[in-house]
Coordinates of C-alpha atoms in Angstrom, one line a residue:
Chain O
M1 CA 11.5 -6.3 -1.5
E2 CA 13.7 -9.2 -2.3
A3 CA 17.1 -7.7 -1.7
N4 CA 19.0 -10.0 -4.1
T5 CA 17.0 -8.8 -7.1
R6 CA 19.0 -5.6 -6.9
Y7 CA 22.0 -7.8 -7.9
L8 CA 20.1 -8.9 -11.0
T9 CA 19.4 -5.2 -11.8
L10 CA 23.1 -4.4 -11.3
A11 CA 24.0 -7.2 -13.7
L12 CA 21.6 -5.8 -16.3
D13 CA 23.0 -2.3 -15.9
V14 CA 26.5 -3.5 -16.3
R15 CA 25.4 -5.5 -19.3
A16 CA 24.1 -2.3 -20.9
I17 CA 27.6 -0.8 -20.8
T18 CA 29.2 -4.0 -22.0
D19 CA 26.8 -4.2 -25.0
S20 CA 27.8 -0.7 -26.0
L21 CA 31.4 -1.7 -25.9
I22 CA 30.7 -4.8 -28.0
E23 CA 28.9 -2.7 -30.5
F24 CA 31.9 -0.4 -30.6
V25 CA 34.3 -3.3 -31.3
E26 CA 32.0 -5.2 -33.7
D27 CA 30.2 -2.3 -35.5
A28 CA 32.5 0.7 -34.8
K29 CA 29.5 2.3 -33.1
E30 CA 30.6 5.1 -30.7
L31 CA 29.6 4.9 -27.1
P32 CA 26.5 7.2 -26.4
A33 CA 27.7 10.7 -25.8
S34 CA 25.4 11.5 -22.9
D35 CA 24.8 8.2 -21.2
D36 CA 23.5 8.7 -17.6
L37 CA 24.2 5.1 -16.8
L38 CA 27.8 5.2 -17.9
R39 CA 28.3 8.6 -16.1
S40 CA 26.9 7.1 -12.9
F41 CA 29.1 4.1 -13.2
L42 CA 32.2 6.2 -13.8
N43 CA 31.3 8.2 -10.6
S44 CA 31.1 4.9 -8.7
L45 CA 34.7 4.3 -9.8
T46 CA 36.1 7.8 -9.1
V47 CA 38.5 8.3 -6.2
R48 CA 36.5 10.0 -3.4
T49 CA 37.6 12.9 -1.2
G50 CA 34.7 12.3 1.2
A51 CA 31.6 10.3 1.9
S52 CA 28.2 11.9 1.8
V53 CA 24.7 11.3 0.6
K54 CA 25.6 13.4 -2.4
T55 CA 28.5 11.0 -3.2
L56 CA 25.8 8.2 -3.3
S57 CA 23.3 10.2 -5.3
D58 CA 26.0 11.0 -7.9
M59 CA 26.4 7.3 -8.4
G60 CA 22.8 7.0 -9.5
R61 CA 21.7 3.4 -9.8
F62 CA 25.2 2.2 -8.7
G63 CA 24.8 4.1 -5.3
N64 CA 22.8 1.4 -3.6
Y65 CA 24.4 -0.9 -1.1
E66 CA 24.3 -4.0 -3.2
S67 CA 26.1 -2.2 -6.1
L68 CA 28.7 -0.6 -3.9
K69 CA 29.4 -3.8 -2.1
T70 CA 29.9 -5.8 -5.3
I71 CA 32.1 -3.2 -6.9
N72 CA 34.2 -2.8 -3.7
E73 CA 34.4 -6.6 -3.4
L74 CA 35.8 -7.0 -6.8
F75 CA 37.9 -3.9 -7.4
D76 CA 40.4 -2.2 -5.2
A77 CA 41.3 1.4 -5.9
D78 CA 43.9 0.5 -8.6
R79 CA 41.5 -1.8 -10.4
K80 CA 38.8 0.9 -10.4
K81 CA 41.2 3.4 -11.8
E82 CA 42.3 0.9 -14.5
L83 CA 38.7 0.2 -15.5
M84 CA 37.9 4.0 -15.6
N85 CA 41.0 4.6 -17.8
K86 CA 39.9 1.9 -20.2
L87 CA 36.4 3.3 -20.5
Q88 CA 37.6 6.8 -21.0
A89 CA 40.1 5.6 -23.6
V90 CA 37.2 4.1 -25.6
S91 CA 35.3 7.3 -25.4
N92 CA 38.2 9.3 -26.6
P93 CA 38.4 9.4 -30.4
S94 CA 42.1 10.4 -30.3
S95 CA 43.2 7.4 -28.2
E96 CA 45.2 4.8 -30.2
S97 CA 44.2 1.9 -28.1
R98 CA 40.4 2.1 -28.3
E99 CA 39.7 -1.4 -29.4
S100 CA 42.1 -3.1 -27.1
S101 CA 40.8 -0.9 -24.2
A102 CA 37.2 -1.9 -25.0
L103 CA 38.1 -5.6 -25.0
E104 CA 39.9 -5.3 -21.7
A105 CA 37.0 -3.3 -20.2
I106 CA 34.6 -6.0 -21.4
T107 CA 36.6 -8.7 -19.6
I108 CA 36.5 -6.6 -16.4
L109 CA 32.8 -5.8 -16.7
D110 CA 32.0 -9.5 -17.4
A111 CA 33.6 -10.3 -14.0
L112 CA 31.5 -7.6 -12.3
E113 CA 28.3 -8.9 -14.0
G114 CA 29.2 -12.5 -13.1
T115 CA 29.7 -11.5 -9.4
A116 CA 26.4 -9.7 -9.4
L117 CA 24.7 -12.7 -10.8
Y118 CA 26.4 -15.0 -8.3
H119 CA 25.0 -12.8 -5.5
Y120 CA 21.6 -12.9 -7.1
E121 CA 21.6 -16.7 -7.3
H122 CA 23.1 -17.1 -3.8
P123 CA 21.4 -14.6 -1.5
S124 CA 23.0 -14.0 1.9
P125 CA 21.1 -15.0 5.0
E126 CA 20.4 -11.3 5.7
G127 CA 18.9 -11.0 2.2
R128 CA 16.6 -14.0 2.7
L129 CA 15.6 -12.7 6.1
A130 CA 14.7 -9.3 4.7
F131 CA 12.4 -11.0 2.2
A132 CA 10.8 -13.2 4.8
Q133 CA 9.8 -10.3 7.0
Chain G
M1 CA 35.8 -29.2 -26.0
S2 CA 33.2 -27.5 -28.1
N3 CA 34.2 -24.3 -29.9
P4 CA 32.7 -21.0 -28.7
E5 CA 30.3 -20.8 -31.7
T6 CA 28.8 -24.2 -31.0
L7 CA 28.5 -23.3 -27.3
I8 CA 26.7 -20.0 -28.1
L9 CA 24.4 -21.9 -30.5
K10 CA 23.5 -24.5 -27.9
E11 CA 23.0 -22.0 -25.1
A12 CA 20.9 -19.8 -27.3
A13 CA 18.8 -22.8 -28.3
D14 CA 18.4 -23.8 -24.6
L15 CA 17.0 -20.4 -23.7
H16 CA 14.8 -20.4 -26.9
R17 CA 13.3 -23.7 -25.7
F18 CA 12.8 -22.4 -22.2
L19 CA 10.8 -19.5 -23.5
Q20 CA 8.6 -21.5 -25.9
P21 CA 6.1 -22.8 -23.4
I22 CA 5.8 -19.4 -21.6
A23 CA 4.9 -17.8 -24.9
K24 CA 2.2 -20.4 -25.4
M25 CA 0.7 -19.7 -21.9
C26 CA 0.6 -16.0 -22.6
A27 CA -1.0 -16.5 -26.0
I28 CA -3.7 -18.8 -24.6
A29 CA -4.4 -16.3 -21.9
R30 CA -5.1 -13.7 -24.5
T31 CA -7.5 -15.8 -26.6
D32 CA -9.3 -18.3 -24.5
H33 CA -11.2 -18.6 -21.2
P34 CA -10.9 -17.6 -18.4
Y35 CA -11.3 -13.8 -18.6
Y36 CA -9.1 -11.2 -17.1
R37 CA -9.1 -7.5 -16.3
D38 CA -7.8 -5.3 -19.2
A39 CA -4.6 -4.6 -17.3
S40 CA -3.8 -8.4 -17.3
Y41 CA -4.3 -8.5 -21.0
I42 CA -1.9 -5.6 -21.4
L43 CA 0.6 -7.6 -19.3
F44 CA 0.2 -10.8 -21.3
T45 CA 0.5 -9.0 -24.6
Y46 CA 3.6 -7.2 -23.4
L47 CA 5.2 -10.4 -22.3
S48 CA 4.4 -12.2 -25.5
G49 CA 6.0 -9.3 -27.4
L50 CA 9.1 -9.4 -25.2
I51 CA 9.4 -13.2 -25.6
N52 CA 9.2 -12.8 -29.4
K53 CA 11.9 -10.1 -29.4
T54 CA 14.1 -12.3 -27.2
R55 CA 13.7 -15.3 -29.5
E56 CA 14.5 -13.1 -32.6
Y57 CA 17.6 -12.0 -30.8
L58 CA 18.6 -15.6 -30.1
E59 CA 17.8 -16.7 -33.7
D60 CA 20.0 -13.9 -35.0
L61 CA 23.0 -14.9 -32.9
P62 CA 24.6 -17.4 -35.3
Q63 CA 25.0 -14.5 -37.8
R64 CA 26.9 -12.5 -35.2
P65 CA 29.1 -15.0 -33.3
G66 CA 31.6 -12.3 -32.1
K67 CA 35.0 -11.4 -33.5
S68 CA 37.1 -12.3 -30.6
P69 CA 37.1 -14.9 -27.7
V70 CA 36.5 -12.0 -25.3
I71 CA 33.3 -11.1 -27.1
Q72 CA 32.2 -14.7 -27.5
H73 CA 32.6 -15.3 -23.8
S74 CA 30.7 -12.1 -23.1
I75 CA 27.8 -13.2 -25.3
R76 CA 27.6 -16.5 -23.5
Q77 CA 27.4 -14.6 -20.2
K78 CA 24.7 -12.4 -21.7
L79 CA 22.7 -15.5 -22.4
K80 CA 23.0 -16.5 -18.8
L81 CA 21.9 -13.1 -17.7
L82 CA 18.9 -13.2 -20.0
R83 CA 18.0 -16.6 -18.7
D84 CA 18.2 -15.5 -15.1
S85 CA 16.2 -12.4 -16.0
W86 CA 13.5 -14.5 -17.7
G87 CA 13.6 -16.8 -14.7
L88 CA 12.6 -13.9 -12.5
L89 CA 9.7 -12.8 -14.8
H90 CA 8.7 -16.5 -15.0
R91 CA 7.9 -16.4 -11.2
Y92 CA 5.0 -14.0 -11.8
I93 CA 3.4 -15.3 -15.0
K94 CA 1.5 -18.2 -13.4
P95 CA 0.3 -16.1 -10.4
C96 CA -1.0 -13.6 -13.0
L97 CA -2.6 -16.3 -15.0
D98 CA -4.3 -17.6 -11.9
A99 CA -5.8 -14.2 -11.1
D100 CA -8.7 -14.3 -13.6
T101 CA -11.9 -12.4 -13.0
L102 CA -13.4 -15.2 -10.9
H103 CA -10.4 -15.1 -8.5
I104 CA -10.0 -11.4 -7.7
P105 CA -12.3 -8.9 -5.9
I106 CA -13.4 -7.2 -9.2
P107 CA -15.9 -4.6 -7.8
L108 CA -13.4 -3.3 -5.2
L109 CA -10.5 -3.2 -7.7
D110 CA -12.7 -1.3 -10.2
V111 CA -13.7 1.4 -7.7
L112 CA -10.1 1.6 -6.4
N113 CA -8.9 2.0 -9.9
D114 CA -11.5 4.7 -10.5
R115 CA -10.3 6.5 -7.4
L116 CA -6.7 6.2 -8.5
K117 CA -7.4 7.7 -11.9
L118 CA -8.7 10.9 -10.1
I119 CA -5.2 11.6 -8.8
P120 CA -3.3 14.0 -11.0
E121 CA -0.9 12.2 -13.4
C122 CA -2.5 8.8 -12.6
E123 CA -5.3 9.1 -15.2
A124 CA -3.9 6.3 -17.3
F125 CA -2.9 3.9 -14.6
E126 CA -4.1 0.3 -14.7
C127 CA -3.6 -2.3 -12.0
A128 CA -3.0 -6.0 -13.0
V129 CA -3.4 -8.5 -10.2
F130 CA -1.5 -11.7 -9.4
Q131 CA -2.0 -14.2 -6.7
L132 CA 0.3 -14.7 -3.7
T133 CA 0.7 -17.9 -1.7
A134 CA 1.7 -15.7 1.3
A135 CA -1.2 -14.3 3.3
N136 CA 0.0 -10.8 2.5
Y137 CA -0.3 -8.1 0.0
A138 CA 2.4 -6.8 -2.2
M139 CA 3.2 -4.6 -5.1
L140 CA 6.0 -5.7 -7.3
P141 CA 8.7 -3.0 -7.0
Y142 CA 10.6 -1.8 -10.0
Y143 CA 13.5 -4.0 -9.1
E144 CA 11.3 -7.0 -9.4
V145 CA 9.6 -6.6 -12.7
N146 CA 9.8 -3.3 -14.5
S147 CA 13.6 -2.9 -14.3
V148 CA 14.2 -6.5 -15.2
A149 CA 11.7 -6.4 -18.1
N150 CA 13.3 -3.2 -19.3
G151 CA 16.7 -4.6 -18.9
I152 CA 15.8 -7.5 -21.1
A153 CA 14.0 -5.3 -23.6
R154 CA 17.0 -3.0 -24.1
R155 CA 19.3 -6.0 -24.6
V156 CA 17.0 -7.5 -27.3
N157 CA 15.5 -4.4 -28.9
G158 CA 12.2 -4.9 -27.3
E159 CA 9.8 -2.3 -25.9
D160 CA 9.9 -1.0 -22.4
F161 CA 7.4 -2.2 -19.8
P162 CA 4.1 -0.4 -20.1
R163 CA 4.5 2.8 -18.1
S164 CA 1.0 2.9 -16.7
L165 CA 0.8 -0.7 -15.6
S166 CA 1.2 -1.8 -12.0
L167 CA 1.2 -5.4 -10.6
V168 CA -0.5 -5.9 -7.3
G169 CA -0.4 -9.2 -5.5
I170 CA -3.2 -10.4 -3.2
P171 CA -3.4 -13.6 -1.2
Y172 CA -4.9 -16.3 -3.5
S173 CA -7.6 -17.1 -0.9
Q174 CA -9.0 -13.6 -0.6
S175 CA -10.8 -13.1 -3.9
S176 CA -14.2 -12.6 -2.4
G177 CA -13.0 -10.7 0.6
F178 CA -13.6 -7.0 1.2
F179 CA -12.1 -5.9 4.5
L180 CA -8.5 -7.1 4.1
N181 CA -8.5 -6.1 0.4
C182 CA -8.8 -2.5 1.6
L183 CA -5.0 -2.9 1.9
I184 CA -4.8 -2.9 -1.9
P185 CA -4.6 1.0 -2.2
H186 CA -1.3 0.9 -0.3
E187 CA 0.1 -1.4 -2.9
M188 CA -1.2 0.8 -5.7
A189 CA 0.5 3.7 -4.0
H190 CA 3.9 2.0 -4.4
F191 CA 3.4 2.2 -8.1
V192 CA 2.4 5.9 -8.0
Y193 CA 5.4 6.5 -5.8
Q194 CA 7.8 4.8 -8.1
E195 CA 6.3 6.2 -11.3
I196 CA 5.7 9.8 -10.2
M197 CA 6.9 10.8 -6.8
V198 CA 10.2 9.0 -6.2
T199 CA 12.5 11.8 -7.4
E200 CA 10.9 14.5 -5.4
V201 CA 10.6 12.4 -2.2
T202 CA 14.1 11.0 -2.5
N203 CA 15.6 14.5 -3.0
A204 CA 13.8 15.7 0.1
V205 CA 15.0 12.7 2.1
D206 CA 18.6 13.2 0.8
S207 CA 18.4 16.8 1.9
I208 CA 17.3 15.7 5.4
L209 CA 20.0 13.0 5.5
N210 CA 22.6 15.6 4.5
T211 CA 21.9 17.6 7.6
H212 CA 22.3 14.6 9.8
Y213 CA 25.2 13.0 8.0
P214 CA 27.5 15.8 6.7
N215 CA 30.3 14.9 4.3
A216 CA 32.9 12.7 6.1
Q217 CA 36.4 13.5 4.8
D218 CA 38.6 10.5 4.1
A219 CA 35.9 8.1 5.1
S220 CA 36.5 4.4 4.2
D221 CA 34.6 2.4 1.6
E222 CA 32.9 0.6 4.5
F223 CA 31.5 3.8 5.9
L224 CA 30.1 4.7 2.5
E225 CA 28.5 1.2 2.3
T226 CA 27.0 1.8 5.7
L227 CA 25.7 5.2 4.7
S228 CA 24.2 3.7 1.6
Q229 CA 22.4 1.1 3.8
I230 CA 21.1 3.9 6.1
R231 CA 19.9 5.9 3.0
G232 CA 18.3 2.7 1.6
L233 CA 16.5 2.0 4.9
I234 CA 15.2 5.5 5.4
N235 CA 14.0 5.6 1.8
L236 CA 12.2 2.3 2.2
W237 CA 10.5 3.3 5.4
V238 CA 9.5 6.7 3.9
E239 CA 8.1 4.9 0.8
E240 CA 5.9 2.7 3.1
I241 CA 4.6 5.7 5.0
F242 CA 3.9 7.5 1.7
C243 CA 1.9 4.5 0.6
D244 CA -0.1 4.5 3.9
L245 CA -0.9 8.2 3.6
F246 CA -1.8 7.8 0.0
A247 CA -4.1 4.9 0.8
I248 CA -5.8 7.0 3.5
A249 CA -6.3 9.9 1.1
L250 CA -7.8 7.4 -1.4
I251 CA -10.2 5.5 0.9
G252 CA -10.1 7.2 4.3
P253 CA -9.6 5.5 7.7
A254 CA -10.7 2.1 6.3
F255 CA -7.1 1.6 5.3
S256 CA -5.9 2.0 8.9
F257 CA -8.6 -0.4 10.1
A258 CA -7.7 -3.0 7.5
F259 CA -4.0 -2.7 8.4
A260 CA -4.8 -3.1 12.1
E261 CA -6.7 -6.3 11.2
M262 CA -3.8 -7.6 9.1
T263 CA -1.2 -7.0 11.7
S264 CA -3.3 -7.9 14.8
A265 CA -2.3 -4.5 16.1
S266 CA -4.9 -4.4 18.8
L267 CA -2.3 -6.3 20.9
I268 CA -0.4 -3.0 21.0
I269 CA -2.9 -1.5 23.5
D270 CA -3.2 -4.7 25.5
T271 CA -1.2 -3.9 28.6
L272 CA -0.7 -7.5 29.4
S273 CA 0.8 -8.3 26.0
G274 CA 4.5 -8.8 25.8
N275 CA 4.1 -9.9 22.2
A276 CA 3.7 -6.4 20.7
K277 CA 7.4 -5.7 21.1
Q278 CA 7.9 -6.2 17.3
S279 CA 5.3 -3.5 16.7
F280 CA 7.7 -0.9 18.1
E281 CA 10.6 -2.0 15.9
F282 CA 11.8 -0.6 12.6
G283 CA 12.7 -3.5 10.5
Q284 CA 14.8 -4.1 7.4
S285 CA 11.9 -3.3 5.0
H286 CA 9.1 -1.7 7.1
P287 CA 8.9 1.0 9.7
A288 CA 7.5 0.2 13.1
D289 CA 3.7 -0.5 13.1
V290 CA 3.3 1.9 16.0
A291 CA 5.0 4.7 14.0
R292 CA 2.7 3.9 11.1
F293 CA -0.5 4.2 13.2
Y294 CA 0.8 7.4 14.8
L295 CA 1.3 8.9 11.3
H296 CA -2.0 7.6 10.1
K297 CA -3.7 9.5 12.9
R298 CA -1.9 12.7 12.1
H299 CA -2.9 12.4 8.4
L300 CA -6.5 11.5 9.3
D301 CA -6.5 14.6 11.5
A302 CA -5.1 16.8 8.8
L303 CA -7.7 15.6 6.2
G304 CA -10.6 16.1 8.6
W305 CA -11.4 12.4 9.1
W306 CA -10.3 12.2 12.7
N307 CA -13.2 14.4 14.0
Q308 CA -15.6 12.1 12.2
I309 CA -14.2 8.8 13.6
K310 CA -12.8 9.7 17.0
D311 CA -16.0 8.8 18.9
W312 CA -16.5 5.4 17.2
R313 CA -16.6 2.7 19.9
S314 CA -13.8 0.6 18.4
N315 CA -10.5 -0.8 19.5
S316 CA -9.1 0.2 16.2
V317 CA -9.8 3.9 16.8
D318 CA -8.3 3.6 20.3
L319 CA -5.3 2.0 18.8
L320 CA -4.7 5.1 16.6
D321 CA -5.0 7.3 19.7
H322 CA -2.7 5.1 21.8
C323 CA 0.1 5.0 19.2
C324 CA 0.3 8.8 19.4
L325 CA 1.2 8.4 23.1
V326 CA 3.8 5.7 22.6
F327 CA 5.4 6.3 19.2
G328 CA 8.5 7.8 21.0
K329 CA 9.3 4.3 22.3
T330 CA 10.0 2.9 18.9
T331 CA 13.4 1.4 18.3
L332 CA 15.5 -0.5 15.7
S333 CA 15.1 -4.2 15.2
N334 CA 18.1 -6.3 16.1
K335 CA 17.8 -7.7 12.5
I336 CA 19.4 -4.5 11.2
P337 CA 23.2 -5.1 11.1
P338 CA 24.9 -3.6 14.2
D339 CA 27.2 -1.3 12.2
V340 CA 24.2 0.2 10.5
A341 CA 22.0 0.3 13.6
S342 CA 24.8 2.1 15.6
Q343 CA 24.9 4.9 13.1
L344 CA 21.3 5.2 12.0
K345 CA 19.6 8.3 13.4
L346 CA 15.8 7.7 13.6
Q347 CA 15.3 11.4 13.8
C348 CA 16.0 11.4 10.0
F349 CA 12.9 9.3 9.5
W350 CA 10.7 11.6 11.7
D351 CA 12.0 14.7 9.9
A352 CA 11.2 13.1 6.6
C353 CA 7.7 12.2 7.7
D354 CA 7.0 15.7 8.9
W355 CA 7.8 16.8 5.4
L356 CA 5.9 13.9 3.8
L357 CA 2.6 14.6 5.6
G358 CA 2.5 18.0 4.0
Y359 CA 3.6 16.7 0.7
V360 CA 1.0 14.0 0.5
K361 CA -1.8 16.4 1.6
R362 CA -0.8 18.8 -1.2
T363 CA -0.3 16.2 -4.0
V364 CA -3.0 13.6 -3.2
P365 CA -6.3 15.3 -2.7
A366 CA -8.9 13.6 -0.5
S367 CA -12.6 14.2 -0.8
D368 CA -14.2 16.4 1.8
K369 CA -17.6 15.5 0.5
D370 CA -17.0 11.8 1.4
I371 CA -16.3 12.8 5.0
K372 CA -19.5 14.8 5.2
H373 CA -21.6 12.1 3.4
L374 CA -20.3 9.4 5.8
A375 CA -21.7 11.5 8.7
D376 CA -24.9 12.1 6.8
H377 CA -25.5 8.6 5.5
Y378 CA -24.1 6.2 8.0
D379 CA -27.2 5.8 10.2
V380 CA -29.3 4.8 7.1
I381 CA -26.6 2.5 5.7
S382 CA -26.2 0.7 9.0
K383 CA -30.0 0.2 9.2
Y384 CA -29.8 -1.4 5.8
L385 CA -26.9 -3.6 6.7
E386 CA -28.5 -4.8 10.0
R387 CA -31.5 -5.9 7.9
A388 CA -29.2 -7.6 5.3
I389 CA -30.1 -5.2 2.6
V390 CA -27.5 -4.2 0.0
P391 CA -27.1 -0.4 0.4
S392 CA -26.8 0.4 -3.3
T393 CA -29.6 3.0 -3.1
I394 CA -30.5 4.4 0.2
I395 CA -33.6 6.5 1.0
T396 CA -32.6 9.6 2.9
E397 CA -34.7 12.7 4.0
S398 CA -33.6 14.4 0.8
G399 CA -34.5 11.5 -1.4
P400 CA -32.7 8.4 -2.9
V401 CA -28.9 8.5 -2.7
Y402 CA -26.3 6.2 -4.2
P403 CA -23.6 6.2 -1.5
T404 CA -20.1 6.7 -2.9
P405 CA -17.5 4.0 -2.7
V406 CA -15.6 5.8 0.1
V407 CA -18.8 6.2 2.1
L408 CA -19.7 2.5 1.6
I409 CA -16.2 1.2 2.4
N410 CA -16.0 3.3 5.7
S411 CA -19.6 2.5 6.7
A412 CA -18.8 -1.2 6.3
F413 CA -15.9 -0.8 8.7
R414 CA -17.8 1.3 11.2
F415 CA -20.6 -1.3 11.1
V416 CA -18.3 -4.3 11.6
L417 CA -16.3 -2.5 14.3
Q418 CA -19.1 -1.1 16.5
D419 CA -22.6 -2.1 15.3
F420 CA -22.3 -5.7 14.1
D421 CA -24.3 -7.0 17.1
N422 CA -27.3 -5.2 15.7
L423 CA -27.2 -7.5 12.8
L424 CA -26.7 -10.7 14.9
K425 CA -29.6 -9.8 17.1
R426 CA -31.9 -9.8 14.2
V427 CA -30.9 -13.3 13.0
D428 CA -33.8 -15.6 13.6
M429 CA -32.0 -19.0 13.4
E430 CA -30.9 -21.8 15.6
P431 CA -28.0 -20.5 17.8
M432 CA -24.6 -21.2 16.2
N433 CA -21.2 -21.3 17.6
P434 CA -20.5 -17.5 18.2
V435 CA -17.2 -17.5 16.3
R436 CA -18.7 -19.4 13.4
E437 CA -21.7 -17.1 13.4
R438 CA -19.7 -13.9 13.4
S439 CA -17.4 -15.2 10.7
W440 CA -20.3 -16.3 8.5
Y441 CA -22.2 -13.0 8.8
T442 CA -19.0 -11.0 8.3
E443 CA -18.5 -12.8 5.1
R444 CA -22.1 -12.0 4.1
L445 CA -21.5 -8.4 5.0
E446 CA -18.4 -8.3 2.7
L447 CA -20.6 -9.6 -0.2
W448 CA -23.3 -7.0 0.4
V449 CA -20.7 -4.2 0.4
L450 CA -19.0 -5.6 -2.7
K451 CA -22.4 -5.8 -4.5
A452 CA -23.1 -2.2 -3.5
L453 CA -19.8 -1.1 -4.9
E454 CA -20.5 -2.9 -8.1
D455 CA -23.9 -1.3 -8.3
Y456 CA -22.5 2.2 -7.6
R457 CA -20.5 2.1 -10.8
L458 CA -23.6 1.0 -12.8
L459 CA -26.0 3.4 -11.1
S460 CA -23.6 6.4 -11.3
A461 CA -22.9 5.6 -15.0
S462 CA -26.6 5.4 -15.8
Q463 CA -27.2 8.7 -13.9
E464 CA -24.4 10.4 -15.9
A465 CA -25.9 9.0 -19.1
K466 CA -29.2 10.7 -18.3

């Protein structure tokens, strides 16, 4: 498998969340109530008490190495918490800052998508090696 | 500097223009010569539909330029993402267009597809083919096409990739080959795995990993990344083994023999060979060849094939036996990052394979009749082949028989591995260079077997009609 294609899939998954946020801002359409992708993404941002295979499986599509590496590369613990708070604020109908939170979350997610695309377009030597085998 | 609306318009038009010629190619493929298998038409039709949806999305953008600069910027990034995603699909369109019916092993693909459809939950599966420039076989994993196509579709209100369609790549030069193309069932199996089995197998592997890697309190992000790499590797290796075992269930030991030819694995039992070191190494995408052959033999034994083949006078059979003696010497390749290699416990892989052998035997039924019929019919089939007669209908003591595809495929391997000289002895021609002679007659043999496979479908269909 071409390892760097996982970065493209990561970018597409992030875009799915971003598009929901854009629809919220533009069309007042609520985020999907039971969205596995969003739940998995929030799990990947949550503060961990340990590290196990279950931790990874709870992250769903964001539990693979390429996703973890990109998220950790871009966000420290504070930034992860900030993004999680923004996304939870958008999901919460009683929050007063839903639209501004959505716009701020879009900016952060665009950075994540952009980094994933960068890795897709610029595979590491290890990634190229894996494909060549 | 251009305003954001103008930039969105330009970038949308650029992508629109990029897609235009691809749409034309897919449209021509659906309406003109050359001809393709049905699965390829399904693919071209799907891609045409997805291109149309993408273009509709792009054409609609000027009406929805975005309220704020943040959204305008995000839309532009989305255009880049769509372009990159289409760039990936673009890689596979030409290789699929090149794989018309004159350039793929149609008779073999048809019988393999028939066999695949006998597996529970695989009844609707279709296999489209594309050509690879590498001398290798490949199935496009979900990350390569399905996920990306679905990612595009969901962003432009298109339809998901057809659920029952797999894409298998074969070397562009091997369209008329038979022996190496017996690797195709392994590639088909990747699709079955990803479509049907992945959750069950991954859960079983996770459970095994949990026993070897219990929860590490206060572990760093780096450790979690390493654990994810270990999990990814074990799952990749297990998927490869699943596909090997599935291929054996589908066509019997022929798969192991084709794999041995592809990997030049006979060097493993050559005591003078220092070159076989790599065959003992687990790599970044595949388990060690020695481990694979060892597991092949266990599966062949469990299915009842081993008793049938163990006395064949062939290096390939010796190889399976030999790998059972040396599989414990397998190790990790130095291409695996040191931090991963130092923590990766190979026992997880072996534990997972112990579970997998039982799982595949339960879920992918093999045909006992084929094993018996190979024993009953091989002597007659080999007599036909040594006389250059296509064994579509053979005359046995009990009357005329149409040998089944699995019997034909394995008879062909047995013949080429141990009885091929009987054919060469009968050749009444000027002596040729022995390599050229063997190569030429092996190619003939492939054509006879492919013809018999093609005939089998016609003959068995006509028998059913009666």
